Amino acid sequence: MSNWTPEKTIVNSWNEWDPLRHVIVGKADNCHIPPEEPALDAKVPEDSDMRGQWGKRPQETIDRANELLDTFADQLRARGVKVDRPTPIDHSLPATTPDFHTDSQFGCMPPRDVLLTVGSEILEATMSYRCRWFEYLNYRPLMQQYWEEDPNFRHESAPKPRLTDADYHDDYLSEKIGVEKRLQWTADKFFVTTEEEPLFDAADVLRFGRDLVVQHGFTTNLKGIEWIRRHFPDHRVHAVNFPGDPYPIHIDATFTPLRPGLILNNPQRRLPDDQRVMFEKNGWEIVDAAQPAHNAPPALCYSSVWLSMNVLVLDPKTVCVEKSEVYQAEQMDKLGMEVVEVDLRDAYAFGGGLHCCTADVYREGGCEDYFP
Ligand code: ABU
């Protein structure tokens, strides 16, 4: 597909690697560390500096993250990619519904968690944290604009979940669980979210043309995966899980397709053998990602050091890698990719890396069947 011009929006993106022409990059304005709540607490590592504190993030860290996100947006524009930015809502406001109350919201980062682009559709995920219930509102001005400009754009929203206490397993509310027990629970597919109602975050979904690969974990339950399956009847939807991850949210620091036939897998979060079959039968190679360059995440960061592999593929030969992730860049080079270095580490605390902080609007190409 090559009918793209920068003047008028067309929504079209079927996979993670076709040439990127139009993207949304998040903003750090007014981001908050939300108060404790079940699904969020389950993800915060037990030794994290974030335990027990909440409120607006320090302004100097917000300014620094915005500086990096703005520079990243400029880098993309310089390579011919159109970049849109969301309109942050006031995240200091509480979120209250008839079913729950939380004293603040989260932020306008990262868009990949909220927006799932499949072909000409952008789907707002249910989300599974109470503090992120209204996060889609940051993107509504853009969604309205796309709807006006592209007559084929399908703007969809998954059913808003109730997020009562019935959505969460009490066992995860304990202060000290320990990594060993967490790993056993993950292996048993016993996650913080129950099967009360469909729940999913968009960042648990990877797009491979006709196939959608969805992580079952803390932020996406089996009913959420079934909802996605029914919503996209022309797709094959595959549930995957990664038993080596004690805090399994979002697939994009675990399993990273780079181009047709090649995927990076986090070596601590190996895809189980029985779930590799469809890739192996079709000649896809799954290689261990390089080690992260850092031993620990930055301060006040929810994510793991494996944001090293949270890269943004610009086309099957070009990939954005965080500047300090020298081992990941070296591996990309060996795999034949041109590396675009992007300074983003000081924005990691706002919800993730280069893939997380973006959401696709337009990639060239159509819906291919890579696993016939
Ligand atoms: N949002 C991706 C975070 C995954 C991780 O912490 O490894």
GROMACS .gro file of C-alpha atoms and ligand atoms in nm:
model
  379
    1MET     CA    1   0.000   0.000   0.000
    2SER     CA    2   0.156   0.333  -0.100
    3ASN     CA    3  -0.137   0.580  -0.098
    4TRP     CA    4   0.004   0.757   0.206
    5THR     CA    5   0.067   1.134   0.209
    6PRO     CA    6   0.145   1.344   0.516
    7GLU     CA    7  -0.151   1.575   0.446
    8LYS     CA    8  -0.435   1.340   0.528
    9THR     CA    9  -0.458   1.064   0.786
   10ILE     CA   10  -0.503   0.706   0.675
   11VAL     CA   11  -0.510   0.446   0.949
   12ASN     CA   12  -0.341   0.126   0.836
   13SER     CA   13  -0.101  -0.100   1.024
   14TRP     CA   14  -0.100  -0.480   1.025
   15ASN     CA   15   0.226  -0.574   1.188
   16GLU     CA   16   0.522  -0.451   1.394
   17TRP     CA   17   0.778  -0.410   1.114
   18ASP     CA   18   0.646  -0.273   0.782
   19PRO     CA   19   0.772   0.078   0.691
   20LEU     CA   20   0.637   0.322   0.950
   21ARG     CA   21   0.490   0.646   0.811
   22HIS     CA   22   0.268   0.784   1.089
   23VAL     CA   23   0.285   0.731   1.463
   24ILE     CA   24   0.167   0.872   1.795
   25VAL     CA   25   0.434   0.956   2.056
   26GLY     CA   26   0.321   0.997   2.418
   27LYS     CA   27   0.373   1.293   2.653
   28ALA     CA   28   0.489   1.299   3.015
   29ASP     CA   29   0.289   1.607   3.124
   30ASN     CA   30   0.153   1.589   3.477
   31CYS     CA   31   0.221   1.214   3.509
   32HIS     CA   32   0.139   1.065   3.850
   33ILE     CA   33   0.247   0.770   4.056
   34PRO     CA   34  -0.100   0.643   4.141
   35PRO     CA   35  -0.209   0.528   4.487
   36GLU     CA   36  -0.201   0.159   4.569
   37GLU     CA   37  -0.449  -0.063   4.387
   38PRO     CA   38  -0.450  -0.440   4.329
   39ALA     CA   39  -0.328  -0.483   3.969
   40LEU     CA   40  -0.069  -0.208   3.992
   41ASP     CA   41   0.073  -0.328   4.323
   42ALA     CA   42   0.117  -0.676   4.181
   43LYS     CA   43   0.353  -0.534   3.916
   44VAL     CA   44   0.565  -0.314   4.143
   45PRO     CA   45   0.869  -0.523   4.243
   46GLU     CA   46   0.881  -0.595   4.616
   47ASP     CA   47   1.213  -0.409   4.662
   48SER     CA   48   1.107  -0.112   4.447
   49ASP     CA   49   1.155   0.251   4.555
   50MET     CA   50   0.795   0.309   4.444
   51ARG     CA   51   0.631   0.098   4.714
   52GLY     CA   52   0.412   0.308   4.942
   53GLN     CA   53   0.448   0.642   4.767
   54TRP     CA   54   0.218   0.819   4.530
   55GLY     CA   55   0.150   1.165   4.388
   56LYS     CA   56   0.267   1.380   4.103
   57ARG     CA   57   0.606   1.283   3.965
   58PRO     CA   58   0.882   1.538   4.031
   59GLN     CA   59   0.850   1.822   3.779
   60GLU     CA   60   1.217   1.802   3.676
   61THR     CA   61   1.170   1.437   3.575
   62ILE     CA   62   0.857   1.527   3.379
   63ASP     CA   63   1.045   1.805   3.198
   64ARG     CA   64   1.337   1.575   3.120
   65ALA     CA   65   1.107   1.297   2.991
   66ASN     CA   66   0.924   1.546   2.770
   67GLU     CA   67   1.253   1.676   2.634
   68LEU     CA   68   1.350   1.320   2.536
   69LEU     CA   69   1.008   1.238   2.389
   70ASP     CA   70   1.012   1.562   2.186
   71THR     CA   71   1.359   1.482   2.054
   72PHE     CA   72   1.249   1.128   1.964
   73ALA     CA   73   0.950   1.275   1.778
   74ASP     CA   74   1.186   1.508   1.589
   75GLN     CA   75   1.416   1.217   1.501
   76LEU     CA   76   1.120   1.029   1.356
   77ARG     CA   77   1.004   1.335   1.162
   78ALA     CA   78   1.356   1.378   1.021
   79ARG     CA   79   1.324   1.026   0.881
   80GLY     CA   80   0.994   1.111   0.710
   81VAL     CA   81   0.757   0.972   0.975
   82LYS     CA   82   0.457   1.189   1.059
   83VAL     CA   83   0.423   1.224   1.438
   84ASP     CA   84   0.110   1.315   1.634
   85ARG     CA   85   0.100   1.394   2.004
   86PRO     CA   86  -0.189   1.338   2.246
   87THR     CA   87  -0.368   1.602   2.455
   88PRO     CA   88  -0.303   1.523   2.821
   89ILE     CA   89  -0.600   1.530   3.057
   90ASP     CA   90  -0.558   1.628   3.423
   91HIS     CA   91  -0.412   1.312   3.578
   92SER     CA   92  -0.426   1.459   3.930
   93LEU     CA   93  -0.804   1.415   3.925
   94PRO     CA   94  -0.945   1.109   4.100
   95ALA     CA   95  -1.114   0.840   3.895
   96THR     CA   96  -1.452   0.744   4.032
   97THR     CA   97  -1.714   0.513   3.888
   98PRO     CA   98  -2.008   0.343   4.065
   99ASP     CA   99  -1.770   0.050   4.128
  100PHE     CA  100  -1.440   0.200   4.242
  101HIS     CA  101  -1.252   0.512   4.342
  102THR     CA  102  -0.885   0.594   4.308
  103ASP     CA  103  -0.729   0.922   4.416
  104SER     CA  104  -0.531   0.992   4.099
  105GLN     CA  105  -0.474   0.872   3.747
  106PHE     CA  106  -0.156   0.763   3.570
  107GLY     CA  107  -0.060   0.975   3.269
  108CYS     CA  108  -0.054   1.007   2.895
  109MET     CA  109   0.219   0.752   2.858
  110PRO     CA  110   0.257   0.506   2.713
  111PRO     CA  111   0.009   0.505   2.420
  112ARG     CA  112   0.097   0.148   2.319
  113ASP     CA  113  -0.076   0.020   2.634
  114VAL     CA  114  -0.407   0.178   2.540
  115LEU     CA  115  -0.433   0.181   2.160
  116LEU     CA  116  -0.427  -0.131   1.943
  117THR     CA  117  -0.408  -0.062   1.569
  118VAL     CA  118  -0.520  -0.350   1.350
  119GLY     CA  119  -0.556  -0.256   0.983
  120SER     CA  120  -0.784   0.047   0.957
  121GLU     CA  121  -0.905   0.012   1.315
  122ILE     CA  122  -0.774   0.164   1.638
  123LEU     CA  123  -0.919  -0.019   1.938
  124GLU     CA  124  -0.910   0.130   2.288
  125ALA     CA  125  -0.823  -0.149   2.530
  126THR     CA  126  -1.029  -0.219   2.843
  127MET     CA  127  -0.721  -0.162   3.064
  128SER     CA  128  -0.690  -0.343   3.396
  129TYR     CA  129  -0.564  -0.074   3.633
  130ARG     CA  130  -0.824   0.153   3.790
  131CYS     CA  131  -0.590   0.452   3.756
  132ARG     CA  132  -0.584   0.398   3.379
  133TRP     CA  133  -0.961   0.366   3.329
  134PHE     CA  134  -0.993   0.712   3.167
  135GLU     CA  135  -0.658   0.709   2.986
  136TYR     CA  136  -0.822   0.677   2.643
  137LEU     CA  137  -0.941   1.039   2.684
  138ASN     CA  138  -0.586   1.163   2.618
  139TYR     CA  139  -0.616   1.026   2.265
  140ARG     CA  140  -0.976   1.118   2.184
  141PRO     CA  141  -0.885   1.447   2.005
  142LEU     CA  142  -0.661   1.246   1.771
  143MET     CA  143  -0.921   0.973   1.725
  144GLN     CA  144  -1.180   1.238   1.634
  145GLN     CA  145  -0.940   1.395   1.385
  146TYR     CA  146  -0.861   1.059   1.223
  147TRP     CA  147  -1.232   0.982   1.203
  148GLU     CA  148  -1.293   1.312   1.022
  149GLU     CA  149  -1.004   1.266   0.783
  150ASP     CA  150  -1.016   0.895   0.701
  151PRO     CA  151  -1.357   0.764   0.588
  152ASN     CA  152  -1.239   0.406   0.638
  153PHE     CA  153  -1.109   0.454   0.994
  154ARG     CA  154  -1.282   0.234   1.250
  155HIS     CA  155  -1.261   0.383   1.597
  156GLU     CA  156  -1.355   0.112   1.847
  157SER     CA  157  -1.360   0.088   2.223
  158ALA     CA  158  -1.368  -0.240   2.413
  159PRO     CA  159  -1.634  -0.267   2.688
  160LYS     CA  160  -1.523  -0.069   2.992
  161PRO     CA  161  -1.464  -0.315   3.277
  162ARG     CA  162  -1.613  -0.267   3.622
  163LEU     CA  163  -1.281  -0.334   3.802
  164THR     CA  164  -1.443  -0.429   4.131
  165ASP     CA  165  -1.242  -0.631   4.384
  166ALA     CA  166  -1.376  -0.944   4.211
  167ASP     CA  167  -1.135  -0.870   3.925
  168TYR     CA  168  -0.828  -0.935   4.141
  169HIS     CA  169  -0.692  -1.231   4.335
  170ASP     CA  170  -0.639  -1.143   4.703
  171ASP     CA  171  -0.325  -1.359   4.718
  172TYR     CA  172  -0.135  -1.091   4.524
  173LEU     CA  173  -0.222  -0.823   4.781
  174SER     CA  174   0.027  -0.959   5.032
  175GLU     CA  175   0.329  -0.733   5.095
  176LYS     CA  176   0.589  -1.008   5.063
  177ILE     CA  177   0.529  -1.289   4.823
  178GLY     CA  178   0.883  -1.359   4.707
  179VAL     CA  179   1.010  -1.421   4.356
  180GLU     CA  180   1.006  -1.801   4.391
  181LYS     CA  181   0.633  -1.809   4.467
  182ARG     CA  182   0.563  -1.552   4.196
  183LEU     CA  183   0.744  -1.767   3.939
  184GLN     CA  184   0.544  -2.073   4.048
  185TRP     CA  185   0.219  -1.876   4.016
  186THR     CA  186   0.322  -1.749   3.672
  187ALA     CA  187   0.408  -2.103   3.562
  188ASP     CA  188   0.064  -2.213   3.689
  189LYS     CA  189  -0.096  -1.918   3.502
  190PHE     CA  190  -0.227  -1.786   3.830
  191PHE     CA  191  -0.215  -1.410   3.778
  192VAL     CA  192  -0.342  -1.111   3.976
  193THR     CA  193  -0.642  -1.065   3.748
  194THR     CA  194  -0.933  -1.309   3.774
  195GLU     CA  195  -1.169  -1.417   3.498
  196GLU     CA  196  -1.453  -1.199   3.627
  197GLU     CA  197  -1.482  -1.004   3.298
  198PRO     CA  198  -1.273  -0.945   2.983
  199LEU     CA  199  -0.957  -0.744   3.057
  200PHE     CA  200  -0.669  -0.654   2.829
  201ASP     CA  201  -0.403  -0.391   2.774
  202ALA     CA  202  -0.318  -0.323   2.410
  203ALA     CA  203   0.054  -0.376   2.479
  204ASP     CA  204  -0.011  -0.745   2.542
  205VAL     CA  205  -0.089  -0.788   2.171
  206LEU     CA  206   0.162  -0.832   1.888
  207ARG     CA  207   0.045  -0.810   1.529
  208PHE     CA  208   0.170  -1.055   1.267
  209GLY     CA  209  -0.071  -0.981   0.978
  210ARG     CA  210  -0.353  -1.238   0.999
  211ASP     CA  211  -0.225  -1.356   1.336
  212LEU     CA  212  -0.246  -1.176   1.668
  213VAL     CA  213  -0.024  -1.308   1.949
  214VAL     CA  214  -0.154  -1.211   2.293
  215GLN     CA  215   0.017  -1.251   2.629
  216HIS     CA  216  -0.193  -1.399   2.909
  217GLY     CA  217  -0.063  -1.240   3.230
  218PHE     CA  218  -0.133  -0.970   3.488
  219THR     CA  219  -0.294  -0.720   3.250
  220THR     CA  220  -0.474  -0.953   3.007
  221ASN     CA  221  -0.692  -1.243   3.113
  222LEU     CA  222  -0.832  -1.532   2.907
  223LYS     CA  223  -1.167  -1.360   2.871
  224GLY     CA  224  -0.984  -1.056   2.733
  225ILE     CA  225  -0.813  -1.280   2.476
  226GLU     CA  226  -1.148  -1.438   2.388
  227TRP     CA  227  -1.297  -1.090   2.349
  228ILE     CA  228  -1.017  -0.999   2.105
  229ARG     CA  229  -1.078  -1.325   1.916
  230ARG     CA  230  -1.450  -1.250   1.873
  231HIS     CA  231  -1.379  -0.887   1.785
  232PHE     CA  232  -1.138  -0.976   1.503
  233PRO     CA  233  -1.313  -1.275   1.339
  234ASP     CA  234  -1.083  -1.267   1.034
  235HIS     CA  235  -0.774  -1.310   1.251
  236ARG     CA  236  -0.624  -1.610   1.426
  237VAL     CA  237  -0.562  -1.518   1.789
  238HIS     CA  238  -0.296  -1.707   1.986
  239ALA     CA  239  -0.261  -1.693   2.363
  240VAL     CA  240   0.098  -1.713   2.484
  241ASN     CA  241   0.259  -1.694   2.827
  242PHE     CA  242   0.613  -1.661   2.952
  243PRO     CA  243   0.668  -1.861   3.273
  244GLY     CA  244   1.007  -1.699   3.354
  245ASP     CA  245   0.852  -1.358   3.422
  246PRO     CA  246   0.748  -1.296   3.785
  247TYR     CA  247   0.572  -0.970   3.687
  248PRO     CA  248   0.415  -1.047   3.349
  249ILE     CA  249   0.263  -0.736   3.197
  250HIS     CA  250   0.292  -0.632   2.833
  251ILE     CA  251   0.458  -0.853   2.578
  252ASP     CA  252   0.691  -0.592   2.428
  253ALA     CA  253   0.990  -0.639   2.659
  254THR     CA  254   0.963  -1.016   2.617
  255PHE     CA  255   0.892  -1.105   2.254
  256THR     CA  256   0.996  -0.864   1.978
  257PRO     CA  257   0.940  -0.938   1.609
  258LEU     CA  258   1.194  -0.755   1.393
  259ARG     CA  259   1.093  -0.864   1.044
  260PRO     CA  260   0.916  -1.158   0.879
  261GLY     CA  261   1.096  -1.470   1.003
  262LEU     CA  262   1.283  -1.316   1.299
  263ILE     CA  263   1.183  -1.259   1.662
  264LEU     CA  264   1.386  -1.168   1.971
  265ASN     CA  265   1.285  -1.352   2.287
  266ASN     CA  266   1.385  -1.244   2.637
  267PRO     CA  267   1.618  -1.526   2.752
  268GLN     CA  268   1.470  -1.514   3.105
  269ARG     CA  269   1.116  -1.539   2.967
  270ARG     CA  270   1.139  -1.820   2.712
  271LEU     CA  271   0.834  -1.899   2.504
  272PRO     CA  272   0.740  -2.258   2.600
  273ASP     CA  273   0.820  -2.524   2.338
  274ASP     CA  274   0.457  -2.609   2.262
  275GLN     CA  275   0.386  -2.241   2.181
  276ARG     CA  276   0.680  -2.222   1.940
  277VAL     CA  277   0.532  -2.470   1.696
  278MET     CA  278   0.354  -2.224   1.466
  279PHE     CA  279   0.671  -2.015   1.433
  280GLU     CA  280   0.904  -2.309   1.377
  281LYS     CA  281   0.672  -2.481   1.128
  282ASN     CA  282   0.682  -2.164   0.919
  283GLY     CA  283   1.058  -2.118   0.933
  284TRP     CA  284   1.066  -1.832   1.182
  285GLU     CA  285   1.376  -1.798   1.395
  286ILE     CA  286   1.338  -1.704   1.763
  287VAL     CA  287   1.669  -1.576   1.901
  288ASP     CA  288   1.764  -1.478   2.255
  289ALA     CA  289   1.779  -1.101   2.301
  290ALA     CA  290   2.111  -0.950   2.411
  291GLN     CA  291   2.157  -0.878   2.781
  292PRO     CA  292   2.044  -0.533   2.901
  293ALA     CA  293   2.322  -0.279   2.961
  294HIS     CA  294   2.185  -0.192   3.306
  295ASN     CA  295   2.153  -0.394   3.627
  296ALA     CA  296   1.855  -0.199   3.753
  297PRO     CA  297   1.580   0.020   3.612
  298PRO     CA  298   1.598   0.398   3.667
  299ALA     CA  299   1.441   0.553   3.980
  300LEU     CA  300   1.061   0.540   4.015
  301CYS     CA  301   1.028   0.302   3.720
  302TYR     CA  302   0.768   0.023   3.700
  303SER     CA  303   0.941  -0.162   3.418
  304SER     CA  304   1.226  -0.411   3.421
  305VAL     CA  305   1.575  -0.373   3.275
  306TRP     CA  306   1.441  -0.560   2.970
  307LEU     CA  307   1.316  -0.237   2.821
  308SER     CA  308   1.647  -0.289   2.640
  309MET     CA  309   1.454  -0.500   2.385
  310ASN     CA  310   1.152  -0.265   2.372
  311VAL     CA  311   1.263  -0.133   2.034
  312LEU     CA  312   1.067   0.044   1.761
  313VAL     CA  313   1.109  -0.112   1.417
  314LEU     CA  314   1.094   0.155   1.144
  315ASP     CA  315   1.113  -0.095   0.858
  316PRO     CA  316   1.251  -0.449   0.821
  317LYS     CA  317   1.607  -0.313   0.801
  318THR     CA  318   1.594  -0.022   1.049
  319VAL     CA  319   1.530  -0.019   1.421
  320CYS     CA  320   1.532   0.244   1.698
  321VAL     CA  321   1.727   0.123   2.003
  322GLU     CA  322   1.775   0.314   2.329
  323LYS     CA  323   2.114   0.484   2.320
  324SER     CA  324   2.260   0.330   2.636
  325GLU     CA  325   2.157  -0.026   2.535
  326VAL     CA  326   2.487  -0.100   2.367
  327TYR     CA  327   2.455  -0.481   2.373
  328GLN     CA  328   2.112  -0.468   2.213
  329ALA     CA  329   2.241  -0.230   1.945
  330GLU     CA  330   2.537  -0.458   1.878
  331GLN     CA  331   2.305  -0.756   1.836
  332MET     CA  332   2.081  -0.562   1.595
  333ASP     CA  333   2.385  -0.474   1.390
  334LYS     CA  334   2.485  -0.841   1.371
  335LEU     CA  335   2.130  -0.927   1.264
  336GLY     CA  336   2.169  -0.689   0.970
  337MET     CA  337   1.960  -0.401   1.104
  338GLU     CA  338   2.057  -0.034   1.078
  339VAL     CA  339   2.038   0.105   1.432
  340VAL     CA  340   1.893   0.448   1.509
  341GLU     CA  341   2.010   0.548   1.857
  342VAL     CA  342   1.748   0.724   2.069
  343ASP     CA  343   1.812   0.874   2.413
  344LEU     CA  344   1.509   0.769   2.620
  345ARG     CA  345   1.629   0.611   2.946
  346ASP     CA  346   1.527   0.909   3.159
  347ALA     CA  347   1.171   0.866   3.027
  348TYR     CA  348   1.148   0.493   3.111
  349ALA     CA  349   0.987   0.568   3.447
  350PHE     CA  350   0.686   0.710   3.266
  351GLY     CA  351   0.579   0.370   3.143
  352GLY     CA  352   0.832   0.214   2.914
  353GLY     CA  353   1.066   0.227   2.619
  354LEU     CA  354   1.060   0.307   2.250
  355HIS     CA  355   0.784   0.063   2.152
  356CYS     CA  356   0.575   0.146   2.459
  357CYS     CA  357   0.585   0.523   2.408
  358THR     CA  358   0.446   0.502   2.055
  359ALA     CA  359   0.132   0.374   1.882
  360ASP     CA  360   0.109   0.298   1.512
  361VAL     CA  361  -0.118   0.494   1.281
  362TYR     CA  362   0.020   0.398   0.940
  363ARG     CA  363   0.264   0.137   0.819
  364GLU     CA  364   0.288   0.046   0.455
  365GLY     CA  365   0.168  -0.297   0.351
  366GLY     CA  366  -0.141  -0.507   0.392
  367CYS     CA  367  -0.263  -0.807   0.588
  368GLU     CA  368  -0.032  -1.097   0.503
  369ASP     CA  369  -0.056  -1.457   0.616
  370TYR     CA  370   0.284  -1.542   0.767
  371PHE     CA  371   0.173  -1.875   0.915
  372PRO     CA  372  -0.022  -2.051   0.637
  373ABU     N1  373   0.559  -0.221   2.950
  373ABU     C1  374   0.657  -0.322   2.933
  373ABU     C2  375   0.720  -0.358   3.067
  373ABU     C3  376   0.770  -0.495   3.067
  373ABU     C4  377   0.875  -0.519   3.173
  373ABU     O1  378   0.874  -0.457   3.280
  373ABU     O2  379   0.965  -0.602   3.148
   0.00000   0.00000   0.00000
